[in-house]
Coordinates of C-alpha atoms in Angstrom, one line a residue:
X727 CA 98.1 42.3 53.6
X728 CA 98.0 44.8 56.6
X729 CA 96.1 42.5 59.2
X730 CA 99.6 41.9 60.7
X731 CA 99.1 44.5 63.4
X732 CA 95.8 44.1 64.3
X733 CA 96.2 40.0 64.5
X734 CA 99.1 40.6 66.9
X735 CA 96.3 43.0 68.9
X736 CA 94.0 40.3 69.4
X737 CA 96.4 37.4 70.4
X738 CA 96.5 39.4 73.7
X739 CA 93.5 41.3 73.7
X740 CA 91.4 39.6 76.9
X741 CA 92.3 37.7 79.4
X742 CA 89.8 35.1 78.3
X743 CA 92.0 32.3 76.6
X744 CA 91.5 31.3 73.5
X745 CA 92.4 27.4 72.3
X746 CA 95.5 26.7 70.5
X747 CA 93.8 25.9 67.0
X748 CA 92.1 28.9 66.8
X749 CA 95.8 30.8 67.6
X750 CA 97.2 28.6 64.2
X751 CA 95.0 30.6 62.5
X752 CA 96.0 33.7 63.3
X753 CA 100.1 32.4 62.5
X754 CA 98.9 30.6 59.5
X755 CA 97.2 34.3 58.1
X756 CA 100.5 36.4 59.2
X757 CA 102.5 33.6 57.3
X758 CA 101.2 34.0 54.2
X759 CA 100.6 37.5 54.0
X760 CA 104.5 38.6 54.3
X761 CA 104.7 36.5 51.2
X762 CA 105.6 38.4 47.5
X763 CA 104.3 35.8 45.6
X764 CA 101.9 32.9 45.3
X765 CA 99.4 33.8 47.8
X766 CA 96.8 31.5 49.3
X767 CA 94.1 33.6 48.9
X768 CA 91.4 31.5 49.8
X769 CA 93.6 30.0 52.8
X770 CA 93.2 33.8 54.1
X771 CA 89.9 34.9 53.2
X772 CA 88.6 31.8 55.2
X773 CA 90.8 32.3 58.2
X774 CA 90.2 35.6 58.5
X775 CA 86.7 35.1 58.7
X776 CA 86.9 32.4 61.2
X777 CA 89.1 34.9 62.9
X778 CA 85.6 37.1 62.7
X779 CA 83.6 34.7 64.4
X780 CA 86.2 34.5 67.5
X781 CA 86.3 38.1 67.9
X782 CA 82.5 37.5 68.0
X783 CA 82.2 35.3 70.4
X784 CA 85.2 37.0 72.5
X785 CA 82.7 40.2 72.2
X786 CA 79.8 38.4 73.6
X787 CA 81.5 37.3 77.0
X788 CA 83.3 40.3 77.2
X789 CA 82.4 42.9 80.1
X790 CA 85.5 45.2 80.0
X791 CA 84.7 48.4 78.2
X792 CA 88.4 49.1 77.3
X793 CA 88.6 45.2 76.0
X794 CA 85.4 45.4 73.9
X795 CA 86.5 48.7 72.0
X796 CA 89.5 47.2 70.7
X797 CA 87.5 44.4 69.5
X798 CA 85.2 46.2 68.0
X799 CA 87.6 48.0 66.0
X800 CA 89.8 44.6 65.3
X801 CA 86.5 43.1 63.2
X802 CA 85.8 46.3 61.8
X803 CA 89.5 46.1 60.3
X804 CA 89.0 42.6 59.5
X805 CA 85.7 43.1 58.0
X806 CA 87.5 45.3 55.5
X807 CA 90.1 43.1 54.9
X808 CA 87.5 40.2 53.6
X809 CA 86.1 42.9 51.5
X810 CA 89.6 43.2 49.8
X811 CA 90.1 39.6 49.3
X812 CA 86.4 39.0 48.1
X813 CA 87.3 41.1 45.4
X814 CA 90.7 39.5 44.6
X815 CA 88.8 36.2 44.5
X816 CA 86.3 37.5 42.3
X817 CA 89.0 38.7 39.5
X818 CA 90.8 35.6 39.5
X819 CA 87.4 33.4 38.6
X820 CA 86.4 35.8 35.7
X821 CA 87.3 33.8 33.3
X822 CA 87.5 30.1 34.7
X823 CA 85.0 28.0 32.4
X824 CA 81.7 26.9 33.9
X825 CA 81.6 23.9 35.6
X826 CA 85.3 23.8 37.0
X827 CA 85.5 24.4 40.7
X828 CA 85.6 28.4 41.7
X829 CA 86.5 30.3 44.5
X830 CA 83.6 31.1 46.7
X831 CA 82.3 34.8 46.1
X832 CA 79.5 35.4 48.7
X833 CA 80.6 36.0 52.0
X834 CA 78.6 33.8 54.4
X835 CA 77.3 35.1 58.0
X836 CA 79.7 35.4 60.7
X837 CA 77.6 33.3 63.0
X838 CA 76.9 30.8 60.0
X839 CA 79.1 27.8 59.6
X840 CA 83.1 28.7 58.9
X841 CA 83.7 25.3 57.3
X842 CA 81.3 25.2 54.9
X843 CA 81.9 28.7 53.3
X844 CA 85.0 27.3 52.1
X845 CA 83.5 24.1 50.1
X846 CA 83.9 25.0 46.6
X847 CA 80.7 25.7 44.2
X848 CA 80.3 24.5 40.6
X849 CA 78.9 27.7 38.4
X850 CA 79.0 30.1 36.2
X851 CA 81.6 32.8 36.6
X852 CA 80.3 36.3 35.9
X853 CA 81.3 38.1 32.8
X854 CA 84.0 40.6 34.5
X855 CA 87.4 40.1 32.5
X856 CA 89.3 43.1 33.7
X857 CA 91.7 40.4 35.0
X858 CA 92.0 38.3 31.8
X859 CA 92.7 41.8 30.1
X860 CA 95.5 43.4 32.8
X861 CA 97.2 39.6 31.6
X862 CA 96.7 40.4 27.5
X863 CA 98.2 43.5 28.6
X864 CA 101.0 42.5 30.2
X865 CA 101.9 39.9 27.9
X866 CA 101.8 42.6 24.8
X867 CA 104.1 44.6 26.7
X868 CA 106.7 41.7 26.5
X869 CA 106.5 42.2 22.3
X870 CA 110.1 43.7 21.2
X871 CA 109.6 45.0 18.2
X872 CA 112.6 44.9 15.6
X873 CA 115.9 47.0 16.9
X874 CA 119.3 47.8 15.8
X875 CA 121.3 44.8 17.3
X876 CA 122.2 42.2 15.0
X877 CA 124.4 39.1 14.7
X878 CA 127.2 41.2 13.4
X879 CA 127.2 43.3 17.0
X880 CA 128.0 40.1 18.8
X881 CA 131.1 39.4 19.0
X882 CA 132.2 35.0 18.8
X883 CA 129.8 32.6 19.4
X884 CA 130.3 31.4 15.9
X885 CA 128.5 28.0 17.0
X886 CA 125.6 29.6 19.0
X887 CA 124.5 31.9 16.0
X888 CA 125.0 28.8 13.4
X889 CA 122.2 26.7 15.2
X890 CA 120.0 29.7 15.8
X891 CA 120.3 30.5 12.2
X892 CA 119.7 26.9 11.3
X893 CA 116.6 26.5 13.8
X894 CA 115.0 29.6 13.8
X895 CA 116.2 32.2 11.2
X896 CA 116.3 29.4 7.7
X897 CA 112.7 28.2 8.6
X898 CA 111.6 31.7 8.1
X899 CA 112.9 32.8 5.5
X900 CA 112.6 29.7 3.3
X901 CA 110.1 27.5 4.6
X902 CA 110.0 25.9 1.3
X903 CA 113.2 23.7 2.2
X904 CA 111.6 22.0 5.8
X905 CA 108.7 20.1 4.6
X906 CA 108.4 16.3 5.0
X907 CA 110.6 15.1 7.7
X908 CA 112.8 18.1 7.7
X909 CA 111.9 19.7 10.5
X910 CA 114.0 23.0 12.6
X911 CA 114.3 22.8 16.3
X912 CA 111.5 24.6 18.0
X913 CA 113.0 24.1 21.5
X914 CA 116.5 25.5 22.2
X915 CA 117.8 26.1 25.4
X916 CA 121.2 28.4 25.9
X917 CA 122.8 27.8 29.0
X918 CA 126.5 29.4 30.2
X919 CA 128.4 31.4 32.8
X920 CA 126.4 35.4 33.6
X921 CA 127.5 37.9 31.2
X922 CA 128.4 35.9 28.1
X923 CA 125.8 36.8 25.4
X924 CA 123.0 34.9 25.7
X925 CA 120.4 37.9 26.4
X926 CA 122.4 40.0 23.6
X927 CA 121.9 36.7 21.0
X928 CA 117.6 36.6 21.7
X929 CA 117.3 40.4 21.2
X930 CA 119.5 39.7 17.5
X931 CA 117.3 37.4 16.5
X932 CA 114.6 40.0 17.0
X933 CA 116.6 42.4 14.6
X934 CA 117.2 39.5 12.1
X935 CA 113.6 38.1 11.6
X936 CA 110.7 39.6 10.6
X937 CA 107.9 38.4 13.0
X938 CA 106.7 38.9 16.6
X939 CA 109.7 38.4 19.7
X940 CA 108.0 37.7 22.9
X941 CA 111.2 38.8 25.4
X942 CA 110.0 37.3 28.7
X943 CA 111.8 37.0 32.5
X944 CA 110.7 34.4 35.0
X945 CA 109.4 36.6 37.3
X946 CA 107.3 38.0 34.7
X947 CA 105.3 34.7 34.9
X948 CA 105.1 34.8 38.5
X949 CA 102.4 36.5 40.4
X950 CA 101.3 37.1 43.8
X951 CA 98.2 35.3 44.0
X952 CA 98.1 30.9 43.6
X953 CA 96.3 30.3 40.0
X954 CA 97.9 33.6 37.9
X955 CA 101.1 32.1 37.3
X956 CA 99.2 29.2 35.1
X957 CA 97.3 31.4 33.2
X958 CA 99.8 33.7 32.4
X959 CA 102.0 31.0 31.1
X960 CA 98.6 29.9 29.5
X961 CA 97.7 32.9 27.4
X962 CA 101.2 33.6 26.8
X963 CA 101.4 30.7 24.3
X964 CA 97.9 31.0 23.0
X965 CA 98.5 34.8 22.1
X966 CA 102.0 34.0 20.1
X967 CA 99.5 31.3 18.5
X968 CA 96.9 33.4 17.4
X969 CA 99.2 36.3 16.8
X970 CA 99.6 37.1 12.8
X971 CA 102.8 35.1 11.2
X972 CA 105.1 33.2 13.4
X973 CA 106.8 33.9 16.9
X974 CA 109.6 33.2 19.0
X975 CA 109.1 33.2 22.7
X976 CA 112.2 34.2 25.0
X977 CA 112.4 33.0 28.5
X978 CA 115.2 34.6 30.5
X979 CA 116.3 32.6 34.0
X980 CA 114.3 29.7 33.1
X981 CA 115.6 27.8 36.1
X982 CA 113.8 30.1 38.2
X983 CA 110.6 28.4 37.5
X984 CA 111.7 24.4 36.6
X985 CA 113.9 23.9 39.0
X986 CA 114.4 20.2 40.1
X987 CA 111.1 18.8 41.8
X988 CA 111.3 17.7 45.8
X989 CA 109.6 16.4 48.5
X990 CA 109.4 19.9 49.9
X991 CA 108.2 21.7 47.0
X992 CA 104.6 23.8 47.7
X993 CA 101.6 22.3 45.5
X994 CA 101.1 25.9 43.3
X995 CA 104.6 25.8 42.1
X996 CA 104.5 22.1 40.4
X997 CA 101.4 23.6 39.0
X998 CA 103.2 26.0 37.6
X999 CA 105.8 23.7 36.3
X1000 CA 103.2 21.4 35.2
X1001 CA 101.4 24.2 33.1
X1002 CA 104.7 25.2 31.2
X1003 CA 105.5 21.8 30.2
X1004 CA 102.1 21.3 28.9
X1005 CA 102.2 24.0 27.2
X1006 CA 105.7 23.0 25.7
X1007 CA 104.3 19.9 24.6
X1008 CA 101.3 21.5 23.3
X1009 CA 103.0 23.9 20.9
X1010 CA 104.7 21.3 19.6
X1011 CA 101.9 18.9 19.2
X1012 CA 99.1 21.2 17.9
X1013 CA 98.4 22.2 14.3
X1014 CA 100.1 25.4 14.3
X1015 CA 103.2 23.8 15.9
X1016 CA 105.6 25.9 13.3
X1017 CA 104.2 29.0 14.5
X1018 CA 105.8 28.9 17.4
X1019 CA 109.8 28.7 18.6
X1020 CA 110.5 28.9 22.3
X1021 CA 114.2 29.9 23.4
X1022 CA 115.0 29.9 27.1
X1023 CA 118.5 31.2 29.4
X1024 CA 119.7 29.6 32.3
X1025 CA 123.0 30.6 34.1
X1026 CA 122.4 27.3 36.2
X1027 CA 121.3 24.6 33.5
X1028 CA 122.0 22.0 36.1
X1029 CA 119.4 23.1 38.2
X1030 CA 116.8 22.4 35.2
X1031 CA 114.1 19.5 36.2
X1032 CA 114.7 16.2 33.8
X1033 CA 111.4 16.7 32.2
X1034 CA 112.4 19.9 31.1
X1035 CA 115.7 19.5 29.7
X1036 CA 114.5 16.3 27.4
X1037 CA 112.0 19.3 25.9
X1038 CA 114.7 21.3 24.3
X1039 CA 115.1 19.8 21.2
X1040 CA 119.1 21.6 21.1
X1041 CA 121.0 22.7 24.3
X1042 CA 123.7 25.4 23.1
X1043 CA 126.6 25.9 25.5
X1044 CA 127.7 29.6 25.2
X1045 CA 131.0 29.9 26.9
X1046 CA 133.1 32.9 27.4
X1047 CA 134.8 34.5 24.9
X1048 CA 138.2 33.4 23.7
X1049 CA 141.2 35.7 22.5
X1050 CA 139.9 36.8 19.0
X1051 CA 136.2 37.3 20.7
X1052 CA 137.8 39.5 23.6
X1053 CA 139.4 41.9 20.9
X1054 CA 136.2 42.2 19.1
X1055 CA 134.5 42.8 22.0
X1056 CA 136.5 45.8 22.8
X1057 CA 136.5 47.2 20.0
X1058 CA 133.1 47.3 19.8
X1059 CA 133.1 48.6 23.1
X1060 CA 135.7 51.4 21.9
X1061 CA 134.2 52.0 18.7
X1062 CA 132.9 55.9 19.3
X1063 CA 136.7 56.8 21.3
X1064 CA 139.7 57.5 18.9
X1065 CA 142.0 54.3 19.8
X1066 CA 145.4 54.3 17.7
X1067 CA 146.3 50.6 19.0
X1068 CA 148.5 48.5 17.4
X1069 CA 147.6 44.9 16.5
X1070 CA 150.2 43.8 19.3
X1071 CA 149.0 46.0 21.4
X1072 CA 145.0 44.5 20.8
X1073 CA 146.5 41.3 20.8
X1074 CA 148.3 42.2 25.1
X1075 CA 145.0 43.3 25.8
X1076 CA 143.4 39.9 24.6
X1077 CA 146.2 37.8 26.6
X1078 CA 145.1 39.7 29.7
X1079 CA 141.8 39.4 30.0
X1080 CA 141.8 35.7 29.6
X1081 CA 138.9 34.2 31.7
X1082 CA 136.9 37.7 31.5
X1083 CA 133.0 37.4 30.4
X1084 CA 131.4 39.9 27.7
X1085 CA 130.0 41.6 31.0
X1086 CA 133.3 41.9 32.7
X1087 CA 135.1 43.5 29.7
X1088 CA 132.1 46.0 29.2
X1089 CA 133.2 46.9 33.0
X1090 CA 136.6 47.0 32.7
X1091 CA 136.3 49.4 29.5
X1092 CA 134.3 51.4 30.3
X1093 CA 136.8 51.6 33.7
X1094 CA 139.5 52.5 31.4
X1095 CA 137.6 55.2 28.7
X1096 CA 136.7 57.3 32.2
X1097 CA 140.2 57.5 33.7
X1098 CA 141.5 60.2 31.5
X1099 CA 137.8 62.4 32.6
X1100 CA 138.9 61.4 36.1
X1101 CA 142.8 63.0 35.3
X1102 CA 141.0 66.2 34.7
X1103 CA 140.4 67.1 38.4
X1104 CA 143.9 66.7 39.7
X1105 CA 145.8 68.0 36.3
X1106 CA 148.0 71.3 36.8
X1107 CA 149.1 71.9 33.5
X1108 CA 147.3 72.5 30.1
X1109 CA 148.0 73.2 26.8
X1110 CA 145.1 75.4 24.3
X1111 CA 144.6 74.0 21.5
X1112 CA 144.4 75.5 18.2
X1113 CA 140.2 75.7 18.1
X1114 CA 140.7 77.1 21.9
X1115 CA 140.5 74.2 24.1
X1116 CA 142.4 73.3 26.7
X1117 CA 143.6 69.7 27.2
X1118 CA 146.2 68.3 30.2
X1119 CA 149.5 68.2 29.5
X1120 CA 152.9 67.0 31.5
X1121 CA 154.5 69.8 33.5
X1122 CA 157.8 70.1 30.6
X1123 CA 155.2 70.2 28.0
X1124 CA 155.8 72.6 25.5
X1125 CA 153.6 75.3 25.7
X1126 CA 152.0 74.2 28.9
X1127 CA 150.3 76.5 31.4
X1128 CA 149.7 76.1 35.0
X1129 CA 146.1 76.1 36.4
X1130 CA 143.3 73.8 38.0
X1131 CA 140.5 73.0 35.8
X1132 CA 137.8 75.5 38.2
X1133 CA 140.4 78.3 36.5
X1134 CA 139.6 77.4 32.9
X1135 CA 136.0 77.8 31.0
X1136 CA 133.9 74.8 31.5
X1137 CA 133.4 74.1 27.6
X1138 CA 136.9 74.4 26.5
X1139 CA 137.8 71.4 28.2
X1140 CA 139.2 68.0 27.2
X1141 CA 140.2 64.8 28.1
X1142 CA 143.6 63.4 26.8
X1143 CA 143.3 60.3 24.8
X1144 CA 143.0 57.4 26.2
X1145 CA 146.3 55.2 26.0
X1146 CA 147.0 51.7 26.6
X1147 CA 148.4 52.3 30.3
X1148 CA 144.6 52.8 31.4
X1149 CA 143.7 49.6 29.8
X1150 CA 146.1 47.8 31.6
X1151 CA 145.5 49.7 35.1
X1152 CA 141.4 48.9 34.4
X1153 CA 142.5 45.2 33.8
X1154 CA 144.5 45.2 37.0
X1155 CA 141.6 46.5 39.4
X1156 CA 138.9 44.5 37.4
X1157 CA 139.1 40.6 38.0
X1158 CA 136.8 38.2 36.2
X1159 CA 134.0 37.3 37.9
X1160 CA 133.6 33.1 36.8
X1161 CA 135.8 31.1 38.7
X1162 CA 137.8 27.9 37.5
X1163 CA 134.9 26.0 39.7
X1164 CA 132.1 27.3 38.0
X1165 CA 133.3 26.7 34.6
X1166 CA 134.1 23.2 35.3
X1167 CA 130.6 22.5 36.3
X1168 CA 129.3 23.9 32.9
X1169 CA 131.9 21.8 30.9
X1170 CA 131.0 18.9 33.0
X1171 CA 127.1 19.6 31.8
X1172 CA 128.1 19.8 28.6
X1173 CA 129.6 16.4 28.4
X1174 CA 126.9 14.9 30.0
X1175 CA 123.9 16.6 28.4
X1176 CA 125.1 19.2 26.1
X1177 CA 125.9 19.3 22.1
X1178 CA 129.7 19.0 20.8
X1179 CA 130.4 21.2 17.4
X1180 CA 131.7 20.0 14.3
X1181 CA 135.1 22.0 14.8
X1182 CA 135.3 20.0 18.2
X1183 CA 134.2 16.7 16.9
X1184 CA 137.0 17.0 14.0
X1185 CA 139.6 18.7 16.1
X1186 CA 139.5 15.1 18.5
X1187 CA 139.7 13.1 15.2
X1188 CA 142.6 14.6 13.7
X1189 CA 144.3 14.7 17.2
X1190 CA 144.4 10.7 17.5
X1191 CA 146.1 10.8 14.5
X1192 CA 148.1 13.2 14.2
X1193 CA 151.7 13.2 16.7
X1194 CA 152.0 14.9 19.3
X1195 CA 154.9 17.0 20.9
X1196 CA 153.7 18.0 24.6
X1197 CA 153.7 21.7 25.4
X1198 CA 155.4 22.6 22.3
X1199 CA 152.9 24.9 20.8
X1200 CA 151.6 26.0 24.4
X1201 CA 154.9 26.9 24.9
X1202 CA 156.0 29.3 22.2
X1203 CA 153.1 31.0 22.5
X1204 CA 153.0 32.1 25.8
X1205 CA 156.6 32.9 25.3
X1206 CA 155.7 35.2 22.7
X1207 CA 153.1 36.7 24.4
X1208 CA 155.3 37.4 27.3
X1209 CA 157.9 39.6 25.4
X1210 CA 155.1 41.4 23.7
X1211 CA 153.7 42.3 27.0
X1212 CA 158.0 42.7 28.3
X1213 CA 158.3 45.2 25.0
X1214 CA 155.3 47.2 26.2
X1215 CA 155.4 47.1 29.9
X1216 CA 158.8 46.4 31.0
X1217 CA 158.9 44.9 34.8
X1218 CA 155.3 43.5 33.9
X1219 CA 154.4 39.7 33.8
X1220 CA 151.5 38.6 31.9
X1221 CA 151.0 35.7 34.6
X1222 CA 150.4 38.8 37.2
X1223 CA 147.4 40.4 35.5
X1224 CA 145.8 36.9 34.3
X1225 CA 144.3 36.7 37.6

C-alpha cells in the first residue's frame, strides 16, 4: 500500500497534538502494509478511515493555510486508498455463502461512527466471481501435463520409486487388485537433504501415469490478502476431485506452510494450517477418496507439525546417492559429450564425489564439460582437421600451428575432448554442499519417525548372525580404491578430494 508517505506527513502535520491511540493507528496501518503476504485488509480499510475522521477534525480547528492544504490533500490520498481496499474487500466476499459473516462493503460517512462500520453484516454476497475465477485459473496453471522424464532418468532411489509404484502407479493401472481392505497409500511424504531427487521423482510420476499431476509450491498457496490462502487450498482439492479420472497433488516445501504451531504464531496462518489438514482428512474420508493421492517435499521434515506428519500414511527418506547412483548420474549428465572412460576410471570418479547430492554433481559436471570451451581463449596452437576445423593442440604437436583463436574463422572451431583431468579439477573446486550435521539430523528422523526397507531390515538380521571381522572389508576397499586413484593420478590421495 502507498499510504506510507503521506501517513508519515500527517504524524507531524500541525502543531495541534494528537493522543497516542490515535498515533497506533497510523503504526498499526504502515505495519501491515510493508507486508508481502497475509494482509489485514479489513484491519486497514478501518484504520484508514478513522485516520479520515482525524484529518477531519484536525481540518476543522485548523487556521494555518499552509497546514490545511496538506491536509486536504492527505484525505484526498486517503480517500483513494479506501477506494482501493473497498474493492479488494468486495472480491474476496464474491463467493462466501450467504449467511456467513462478510467483510463490510459500503463505506460509512466520515463523521458517522468508526466503530460500528467495522461490525460485520450477515448477507448475501453479490454475484461477482472474477476472484473465484483468477483462483480456477491459477490452480489449472499448476496441471503438468505428461513429459519425457521417467523412472528410468532417475538415477538410485530404488526404495523411493518401489513405494511410489506400490502407492500410486499399481492402483492405477490395476485397480482391480485393491478392493476390500487392500487399500494404496494416498498420503506420502518425501523428506531428505536439497538436491537429491525428490522434485525429479513427482514430475516421473507425471510421465508414468496417465491422469491429471497437480505440481504445486507453497508459496503458490499463499496470498497477500488474510482469507485467499484457505480457499486456494480449498478449491485446489475440490478441482482434482471433480476433475475427469484420478489425480495426484504435489506440494513442494510443504514445511513452509505446517510448520510446528506456537504461542507466537498469527491467527490467519493456523487457519491456513487448519484448512489443509481438513482438507487432508477430507480427501481421505469422502466418497471419492481414491481419486485423489497427495505427495508433498520437505528439505526440513523435522519442522513438520505432529498433526501433519501422522497424515502421511508413508514417509520416504530419499538420501543422497551412493557410489553406483553417483556414476549413473554422471553419465546421464554426460550422455550428449563423447566420454571414452574406463570402468576404473567411472568407478575414481564415484570414490570422489562421496557425500555429493544429485544437485552438486549436476554442478560439478557441468563445471568440468565447459573447461575445455574455456581452454579455447588462452590456446596458442591448433591443429585443422581433416573436414577443416581447427581444434587446440600441445605446442610439439604434430602438425600444429601457432595462432590465437580471434585469428581463426569463428565456425571452424572446436573444443578438445573432455578428459578425466577436468573431472577431477571440477571435483576439487566443487565441495558438497550437505554437511555431516545435517545428515545426522535426517537419519536421526528416520529412526524416530521414518520407514526402514526390506534390504535394511534383512541386512541387520543377517548381521547378528553372521561373524564379524572389524574393518576387514572397509579396509580392502579403500585400499583399492587408493591405488586406482595412485595408478591415475600419481601424488593424488583420494582422502584429499573427499572433502
Amino acid at each position: 500500500m502507498e499510504v506510507n508517505k503521506e501517513m508519515q506527513i500527517g504524524i507531524n502535520v500541525s502543531p495541534n497534538a494528537v493522543a497516542d491511540p490515535e498515533l497506533s493507528l497510523y503504526a498499526e496501518t504502515l505495519e501491515e502494509g510493508q507486508k508481502t503476504s497475509n494482509i489485514d485488509v479489513q484491519m486497514m480499510w478501518l484504520n484508514i478511515i478513522r485516520c479520515r475522521q482525524i484529518i477531519q477534525q484536525l481540518s476543522a480547528s485548523e487556521n494555518d493555510t499552509f497546514y490545511s492544504g496538506i491536509l486536504l490533500q492527505l484525505e484526498t490520498s486517503l480517500a483513494s486508498h479506501v477506494d482501493v481496499l473497498q474493492k479488494k474487500i468486495s472480491q474476496l466476499n464474491s463467493d462466501i455463502q450467504a449467511g456467513h459473516v462478510k467483510y463490510p462493503t459500503s463505506l460509512p460517512s466520515c463523521g458517522g461512527d468508526a466503530a460500528s462500520a467495522g461490525r460485520p453484516e450477515t448477507q448475501k454476497p453479490s454475484c461477482d466471481d472474477s476472484q473465484k475465477q483468477q483462483r480456477r485459473i491459477a490452480i489449472e496453471d499448476t496441471i503438468i501435463t505428461k513429459g519425457g522424464l521417467t523412472f528410468q532418468d532417475i538415477a538410485g532411489l530404488h526404495e523411493a520409486k518401489q513405494a511410489l509404484r506400490e502407492a500410486i502407479i499399481m492402483p492405477l493401472h490395476f485397480p482391480h487388485l485393491f478392493t476390500g481392505a487392500i487399500k494404496p497409500w494416498r498420503r506420502i511424504l518425501l523428506y531428505g537433504p536439497p538436491g537429491t531427487g525428490k522434485s525429479r521423482l513427482a514430475q516421473a510420476i507425471s510421465s508414468e501415469i496417465n491422469s491429471s499431476f497437480y505440481c504445486v509450491s507453497s508459496s503458490d498457496l499463499v496470498s497477500s490478502w488474510v482469507g485467499e490462502s484457505e480457499k486456494l487450498i480449498k478449491e485446489l482439492f475440490q478441482h482434482a476431485t471433480t476433475h475427469e479420472g484420478r489425480s495426484v497433488i504435489f506440494i513442494d516445501e510443504i514445511d513452509s506452510i505446517s510448520r510446528q504451531r506456537n504461542s507466537r504464531e498469527e491467527e490467519h496462518t493456523r487457519r491456513i494450517k487448519t484448512e489443509l489438514l481438513k482438507q487432508m482428512e477430507g480427501a481421505d474420508n469422502s466418497d471419492k477418496a481414491d481419486k485423489i493421492f497427495l505427495l508433498c517435499a520437505t528439505n526440513c521434515p523435522w519442522e513438520l507439525d505432529s498433526a501433519f506428519l501422522r497424515r502421511f500414511q508413508k514417509r520416504i527418506y530419499i538420501p543422497l546417492p551412493d557410489k553406483q547412483a553417483r556414476i549413473e548420474l554422471m553419465k546421464i549428465h554426460t550422455k550428449g559429450n563423447k566420454l571414452d572412460f574406463t570402468k576404473e576410471e567411472w568407478r575414481v570418479l564415484g570414490v570422489n564425489t562421496e557425500g555429493y547430492s544429485g544437485s552438486d554433481i549436476a554442478n560439478m559436471m557441468l563445471e568440468a564439460l565447459f573447461r575445455p570451451i574455456r581452454d579455447l581463449h588462452t590456446s596458442k596452437f591448433w591443429k585443422q582437421q581433416p573436414d577443416g576445423s581447427f581444434v587446440p593442440v600441445d605446442e610439439g604437436s604434430e602438425g600444429a600451428m601457432e595462432a590465437s583463436i580471434t585469428d581463426l574463422p569463428p565456425d571452424k572451431v572446436i573444443t578438445r575432448n573432455v578428459a578425466l583431468s577436468d573431472f577431477m579439477m571440477s571435483v576439487e573446486t566443487h565441495r558438497k554442499t550437505v554437511t555431516a550435521k545435517e545428515l545426522n539430523k535426517f537419519e536421526d528422523f528416520t529412526k524416530l519417525m521414518g520407514e526402514n526397507n526390506e534390504e535394511d531390515v534383512t541386512q541387520s538380521t543377517f548381521q547378528e548372525l553372521e561373524p564379524e571381522v572389524e574393518g576387514a572389508d572397509d579396509a580392502g576397499l579403500k585400499d583399492n580404491e587408493e591405488d586406482v586413484t595412485q595408478s591415475l593420478f600419481p601424488g593424488v590421495r583420494t582422502s584429499s578430494l573427499r572433502g
